[in-house]
CSV table of C-alpha atoms and ligand atoms in Angstrom, one decimal:
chain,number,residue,atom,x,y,z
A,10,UNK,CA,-109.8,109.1,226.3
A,11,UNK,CA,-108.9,106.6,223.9
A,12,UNK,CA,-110.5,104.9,220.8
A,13,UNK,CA,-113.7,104.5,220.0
A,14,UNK,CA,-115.6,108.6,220.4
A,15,UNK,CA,-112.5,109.9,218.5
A,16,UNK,CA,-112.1,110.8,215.0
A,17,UNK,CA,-108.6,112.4,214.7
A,18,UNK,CA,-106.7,112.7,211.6
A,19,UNK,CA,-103.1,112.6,210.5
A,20,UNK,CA,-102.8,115.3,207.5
A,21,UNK,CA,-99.5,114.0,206.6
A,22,UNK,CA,-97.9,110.1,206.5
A,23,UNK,CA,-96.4,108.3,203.9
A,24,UNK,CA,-98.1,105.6,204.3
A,25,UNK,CA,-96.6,104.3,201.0
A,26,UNK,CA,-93.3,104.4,202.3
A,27,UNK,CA,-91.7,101.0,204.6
A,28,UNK,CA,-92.5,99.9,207.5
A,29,UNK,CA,-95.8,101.3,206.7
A,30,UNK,CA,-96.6,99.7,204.0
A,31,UNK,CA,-95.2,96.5,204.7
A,32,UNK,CA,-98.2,96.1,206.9
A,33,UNK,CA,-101.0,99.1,206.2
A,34,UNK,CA,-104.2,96.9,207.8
A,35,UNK,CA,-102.2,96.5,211.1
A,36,UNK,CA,-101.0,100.3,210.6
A,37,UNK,CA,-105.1,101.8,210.3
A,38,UNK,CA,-106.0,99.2,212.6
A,39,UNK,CA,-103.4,100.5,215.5
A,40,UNK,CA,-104.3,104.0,214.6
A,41,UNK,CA,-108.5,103.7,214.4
A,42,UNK,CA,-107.9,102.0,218.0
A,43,UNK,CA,-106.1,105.5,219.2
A,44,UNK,CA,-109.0,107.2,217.5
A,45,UNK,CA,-107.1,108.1,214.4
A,46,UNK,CA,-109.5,107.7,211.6
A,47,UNK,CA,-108.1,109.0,209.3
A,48,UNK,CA,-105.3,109.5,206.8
A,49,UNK,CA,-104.2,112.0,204.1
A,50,UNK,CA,-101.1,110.2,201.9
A,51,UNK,CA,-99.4,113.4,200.2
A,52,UNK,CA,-97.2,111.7,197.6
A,53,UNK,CA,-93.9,113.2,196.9
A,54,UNK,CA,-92.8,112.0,193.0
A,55,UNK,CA,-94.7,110.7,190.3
A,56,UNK,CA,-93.1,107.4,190.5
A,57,UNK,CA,-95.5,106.9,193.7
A,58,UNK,CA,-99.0,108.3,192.6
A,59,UNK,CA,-100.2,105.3,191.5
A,60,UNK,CA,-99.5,103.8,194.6
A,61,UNK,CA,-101.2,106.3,196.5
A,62,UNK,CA,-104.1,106.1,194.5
A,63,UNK,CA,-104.6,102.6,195.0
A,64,UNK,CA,-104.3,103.4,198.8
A,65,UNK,CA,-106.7,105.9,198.6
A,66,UNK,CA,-109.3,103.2,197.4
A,67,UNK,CA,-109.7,102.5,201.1
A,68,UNK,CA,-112.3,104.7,203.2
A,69,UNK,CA,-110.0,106.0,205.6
A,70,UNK,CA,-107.3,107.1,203.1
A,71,UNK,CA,-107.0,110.2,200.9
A,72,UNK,CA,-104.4,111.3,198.4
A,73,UNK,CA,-102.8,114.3,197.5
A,74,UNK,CA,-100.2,114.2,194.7
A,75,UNK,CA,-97.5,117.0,193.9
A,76,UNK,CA,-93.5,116.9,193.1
A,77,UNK,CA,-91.7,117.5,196.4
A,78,UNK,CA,-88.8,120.0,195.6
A,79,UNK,CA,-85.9,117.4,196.8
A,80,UNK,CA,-87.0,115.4,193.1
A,81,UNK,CA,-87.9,118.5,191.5
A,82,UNK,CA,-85.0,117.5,189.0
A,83,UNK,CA,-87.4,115.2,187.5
A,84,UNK,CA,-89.0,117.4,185.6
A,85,UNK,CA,-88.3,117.5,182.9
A,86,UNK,CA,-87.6,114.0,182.7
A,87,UNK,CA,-87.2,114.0,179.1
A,88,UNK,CA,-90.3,116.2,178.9
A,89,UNK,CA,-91.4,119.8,179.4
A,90,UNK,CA,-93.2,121.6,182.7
A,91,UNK,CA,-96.0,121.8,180.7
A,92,UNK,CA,-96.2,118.5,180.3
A,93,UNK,CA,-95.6,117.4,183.8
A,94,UNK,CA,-98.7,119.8,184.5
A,95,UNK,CA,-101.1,118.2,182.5
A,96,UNK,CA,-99.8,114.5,184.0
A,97,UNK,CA,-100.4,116.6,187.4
A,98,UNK,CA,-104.0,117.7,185.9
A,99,UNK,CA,-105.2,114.8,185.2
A,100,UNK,CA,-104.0,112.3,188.0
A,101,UNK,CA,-105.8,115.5,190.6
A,102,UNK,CA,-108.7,115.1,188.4
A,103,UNK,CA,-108.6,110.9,188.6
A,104,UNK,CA,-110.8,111.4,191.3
A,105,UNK,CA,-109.0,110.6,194.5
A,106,UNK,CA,-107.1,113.7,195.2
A,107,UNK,CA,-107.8,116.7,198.4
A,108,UNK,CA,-104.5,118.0,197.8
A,109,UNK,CA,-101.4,118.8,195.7
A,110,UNK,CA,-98.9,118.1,197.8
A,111,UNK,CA,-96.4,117.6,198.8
A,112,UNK,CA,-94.3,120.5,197.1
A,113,UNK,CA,-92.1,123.1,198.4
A,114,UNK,CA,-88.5,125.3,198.4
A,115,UNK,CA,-85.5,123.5,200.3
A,116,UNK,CA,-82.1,124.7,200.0
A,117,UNK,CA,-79.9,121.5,201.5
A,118,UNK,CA,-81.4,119.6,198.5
A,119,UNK,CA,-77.8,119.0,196.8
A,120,UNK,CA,-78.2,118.6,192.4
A,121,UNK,CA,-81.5,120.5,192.7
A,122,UNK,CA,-81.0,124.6,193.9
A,123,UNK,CA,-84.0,126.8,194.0
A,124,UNK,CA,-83.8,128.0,190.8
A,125,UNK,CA,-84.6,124.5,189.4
A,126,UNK,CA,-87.4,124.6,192.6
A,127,UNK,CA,-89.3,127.3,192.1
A,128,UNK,CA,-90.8,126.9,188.3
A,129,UNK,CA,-91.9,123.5,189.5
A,130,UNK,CA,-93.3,125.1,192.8
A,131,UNK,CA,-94.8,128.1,191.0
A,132,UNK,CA,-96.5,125.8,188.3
A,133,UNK,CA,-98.5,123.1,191.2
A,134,UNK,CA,-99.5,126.3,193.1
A,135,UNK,CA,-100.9,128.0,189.9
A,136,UNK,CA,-102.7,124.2,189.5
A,137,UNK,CA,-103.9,124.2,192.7
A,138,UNK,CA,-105.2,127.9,192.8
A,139,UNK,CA,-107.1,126.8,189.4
A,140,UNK,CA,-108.6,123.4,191.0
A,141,UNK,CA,-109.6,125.0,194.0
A,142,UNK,CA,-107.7,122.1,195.9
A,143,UNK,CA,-105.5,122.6,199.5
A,144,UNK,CA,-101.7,122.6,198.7
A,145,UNK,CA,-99.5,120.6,201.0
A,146,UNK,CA,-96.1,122.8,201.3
A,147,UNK,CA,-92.4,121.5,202.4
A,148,UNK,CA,-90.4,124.6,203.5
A,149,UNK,CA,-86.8,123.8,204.2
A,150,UNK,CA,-84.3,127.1,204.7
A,151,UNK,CA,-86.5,129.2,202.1
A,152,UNK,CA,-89.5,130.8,204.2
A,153,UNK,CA,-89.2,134.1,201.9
A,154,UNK,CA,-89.5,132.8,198.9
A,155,UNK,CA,-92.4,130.5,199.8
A,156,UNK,CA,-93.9,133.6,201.7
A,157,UNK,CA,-93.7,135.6,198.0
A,158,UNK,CA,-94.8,132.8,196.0
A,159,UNK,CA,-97.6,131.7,198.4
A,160,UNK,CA,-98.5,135.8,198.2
A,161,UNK,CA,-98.5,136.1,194.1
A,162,UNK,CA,-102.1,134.1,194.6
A,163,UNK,CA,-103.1,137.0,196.2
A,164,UNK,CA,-105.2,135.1,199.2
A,165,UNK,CA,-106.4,132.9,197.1
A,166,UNK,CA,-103.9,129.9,198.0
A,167,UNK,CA,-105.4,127.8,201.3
A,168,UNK,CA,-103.3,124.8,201.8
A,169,UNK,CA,-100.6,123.8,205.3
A,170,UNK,CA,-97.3,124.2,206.0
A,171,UNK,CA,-96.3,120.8,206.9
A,172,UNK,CA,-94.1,120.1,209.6
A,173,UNK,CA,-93.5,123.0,211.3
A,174,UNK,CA,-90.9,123.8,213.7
A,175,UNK,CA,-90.3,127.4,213.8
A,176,UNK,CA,-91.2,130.3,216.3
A,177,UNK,CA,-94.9,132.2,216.2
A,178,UNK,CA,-94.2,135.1,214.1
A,179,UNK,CA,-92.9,133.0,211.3
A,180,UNK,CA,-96.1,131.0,211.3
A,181,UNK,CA,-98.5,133.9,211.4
A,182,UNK,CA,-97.0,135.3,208.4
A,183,UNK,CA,-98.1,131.6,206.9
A,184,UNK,CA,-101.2,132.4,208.3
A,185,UNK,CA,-101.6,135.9,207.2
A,186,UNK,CA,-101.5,134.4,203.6
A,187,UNK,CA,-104.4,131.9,204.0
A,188,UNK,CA,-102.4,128.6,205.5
A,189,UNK,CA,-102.4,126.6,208.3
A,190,UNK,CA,-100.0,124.8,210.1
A,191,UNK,CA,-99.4,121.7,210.6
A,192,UNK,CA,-97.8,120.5,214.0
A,193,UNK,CA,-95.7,117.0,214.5
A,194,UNK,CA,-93.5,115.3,216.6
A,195,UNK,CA,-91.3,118.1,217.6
A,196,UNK,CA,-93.6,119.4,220.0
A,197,UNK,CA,-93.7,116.4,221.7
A,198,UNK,CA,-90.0,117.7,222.7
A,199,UNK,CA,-89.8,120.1,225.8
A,200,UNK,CA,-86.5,121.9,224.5
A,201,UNK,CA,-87.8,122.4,221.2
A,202,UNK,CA,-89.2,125.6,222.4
A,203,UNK,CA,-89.5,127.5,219.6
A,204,UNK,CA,-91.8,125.4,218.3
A,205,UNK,CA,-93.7,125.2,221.9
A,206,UNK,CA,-94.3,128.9,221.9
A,207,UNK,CA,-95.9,128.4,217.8
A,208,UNK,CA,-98.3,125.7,219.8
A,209,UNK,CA,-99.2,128.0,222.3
A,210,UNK,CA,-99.4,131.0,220.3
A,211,UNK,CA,-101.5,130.5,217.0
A,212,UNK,CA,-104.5,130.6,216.8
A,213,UNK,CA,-106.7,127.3,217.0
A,214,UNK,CA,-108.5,127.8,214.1
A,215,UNK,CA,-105.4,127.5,212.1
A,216,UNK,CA,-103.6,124.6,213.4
A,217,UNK,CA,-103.5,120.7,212.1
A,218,UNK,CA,-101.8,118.0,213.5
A,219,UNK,CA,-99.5,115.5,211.3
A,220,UNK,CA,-97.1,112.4,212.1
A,221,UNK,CA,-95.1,112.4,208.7
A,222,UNK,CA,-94.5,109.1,209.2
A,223,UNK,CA,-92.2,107.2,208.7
A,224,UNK,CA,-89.9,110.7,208.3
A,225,UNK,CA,-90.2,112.1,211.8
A,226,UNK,CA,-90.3,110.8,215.6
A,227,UNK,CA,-92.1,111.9,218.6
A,228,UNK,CA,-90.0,112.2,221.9
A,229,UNK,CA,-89.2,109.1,222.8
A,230,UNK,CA,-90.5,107.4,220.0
A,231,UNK,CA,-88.1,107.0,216.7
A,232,UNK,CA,-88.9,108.1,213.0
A,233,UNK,CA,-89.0,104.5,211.6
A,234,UNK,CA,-91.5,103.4,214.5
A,235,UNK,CA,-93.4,106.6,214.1
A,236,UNK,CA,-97.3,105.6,213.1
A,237,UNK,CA,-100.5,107.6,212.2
A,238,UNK,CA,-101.7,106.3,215.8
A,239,UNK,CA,-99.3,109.0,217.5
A,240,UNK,CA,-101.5,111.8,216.1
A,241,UNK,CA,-103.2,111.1,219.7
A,242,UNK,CA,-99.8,112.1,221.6
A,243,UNK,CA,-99.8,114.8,219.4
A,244,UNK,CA,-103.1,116.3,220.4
A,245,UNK,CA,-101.9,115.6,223.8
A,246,UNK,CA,-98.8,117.6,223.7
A,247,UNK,CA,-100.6,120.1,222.3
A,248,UNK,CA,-103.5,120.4,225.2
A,249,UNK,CA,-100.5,120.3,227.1
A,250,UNK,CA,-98.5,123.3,225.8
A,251,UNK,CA,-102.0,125.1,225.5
A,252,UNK,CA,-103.7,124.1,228.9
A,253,UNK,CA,-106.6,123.0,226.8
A,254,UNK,CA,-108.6,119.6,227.3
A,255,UNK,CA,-107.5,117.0,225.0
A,256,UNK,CA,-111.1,116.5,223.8
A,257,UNK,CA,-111.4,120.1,222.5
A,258,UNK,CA,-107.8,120.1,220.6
A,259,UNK,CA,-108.8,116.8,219.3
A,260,UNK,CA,-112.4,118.2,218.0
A,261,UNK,CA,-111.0,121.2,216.6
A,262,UNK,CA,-108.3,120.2,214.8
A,263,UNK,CA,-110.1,117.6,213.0
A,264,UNK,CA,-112.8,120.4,212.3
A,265,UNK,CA,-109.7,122.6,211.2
A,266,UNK,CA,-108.7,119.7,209.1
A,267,UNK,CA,-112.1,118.8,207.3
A,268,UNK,CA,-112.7,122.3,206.6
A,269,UNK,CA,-109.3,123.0,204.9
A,270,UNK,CA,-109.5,119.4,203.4
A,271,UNK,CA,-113.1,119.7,202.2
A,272,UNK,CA,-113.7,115.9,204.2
A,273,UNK,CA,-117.2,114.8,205.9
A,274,UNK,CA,-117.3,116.3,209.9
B,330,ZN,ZN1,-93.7,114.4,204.1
């Protein structure tokens, strides 16, 4: 099944970043061809919202904007948090926007520790919470403290956690506190079998498929050649590891995905 009766999604791409955007008409063209319709741009600083705003101007494009916690050092940039909130406020209120994202904890980020991490984190939850928008989370060597900050929202939080590659019982803690989870490239990769087991495991309701493109590969297939197309090996590896069809992981995780993202079935 290829093309045409499909309408997957990639939750996640930088489509912003090169090679994709040297060339994002040949990009959605290759993609809608594999059935991939559609696109959600989470930008990572503030230097790039406007240019994922402007990509969000086409149909199959939407935006989510956020301060990932690798630049998290940017705020203040000669300002205060409260300030970067309100610039958050209003470019989520500009119209385009079905996330804040992406934002997160990581602890090999090197001039930026979690202690400079989690006010910003803290801060575009709180926003998001108040906007009733998804968050798009980045979790890098800091589950816990994502887990308790996630938690302070008392179930009130929905949103991802992007690029998973952990076990099950990780992920269903995530899930316990009103995420999803987002699959990529890894389990395209038979000996990443931690991962393999979270496919197998969670429950479908819960699960999202993402390329992060032009950041992460597929088996076989290298980061920097990594396009939103793949998101149909995706759903295949996926059928695979769960002995589904591919039509039903491909129906339900763009349901998953419309749902959580509030976009048209
Ligand atoms: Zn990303």
């Amino acid at each position: 099944m290829e093309g045409n009766s499909l309408n997957l999604i990639d939750t996640h791409c930088h489509l912003n970043m090169p090679p994709l955007s040297n060339d994002t008409e040949g990009v959605l063209a290759r993609a809608a061809a594999r059935g991939v319709t559609r696109v959600i741009v989470p930008a990572y600083d503030e230097a790039a919202w406007p240019e994922v705003e402007a990509l969000a101007g086409r149909p199959e494009v939407f935006s989510a904007f956020g301060l990932h916690p690798w630049v998290a050092h940017e705020v203040p940039p000669g300002g205060s948090l409260a300030d970067f909130e309100k610039r958050l406020a209003t470019q989520l209120n500009a119209g385009s926007a079905v996330a804040v994202g992406e934002i997160g904890l990581d602890t090999k980020v090197e001039d930026c520790g979690l202690t400079e991490q989690l006010p910003v984190l803290e801060t575009q939850l709180a926003l998001a919470a108040d906007l009733d928008l998804p968050v798009i989370l980045h979790c890098r060597g800091a589950f816990e403290e994502l887990l308790t900050a996630v938690n302070k929202h008392g179930g009130q939080l929905r949103g991802v956690l992007h690029a998973y590659s952990r076990g099950p019982e990780l992920a269903e803690r995530f899930i316990a506190a009103g995420l999803h989870v987002a699959f990529g490239g890894a389990v395209t990769r038979d000996r990443a079998k931690r991962v393999r087991n979270a496919a197998a495991r969670l429950p479908l309701d819960k699960i999202v498929l993402e390329t992060d493109a032009p950041s992460i590969g597929l088996d076989g297939v290298l980061p920097v050649d990594t396009e939103p197309g793949h998101v149909h090996d995706l759903a295949q590896a996926v059928a695979d590891i769960r002995d589904e069809s591919f039509e039903t992981i491909a129906e339900v995780t763009t349901a998953n995905a419309c749902r959580l993202f509030n976009l048209t079935t």
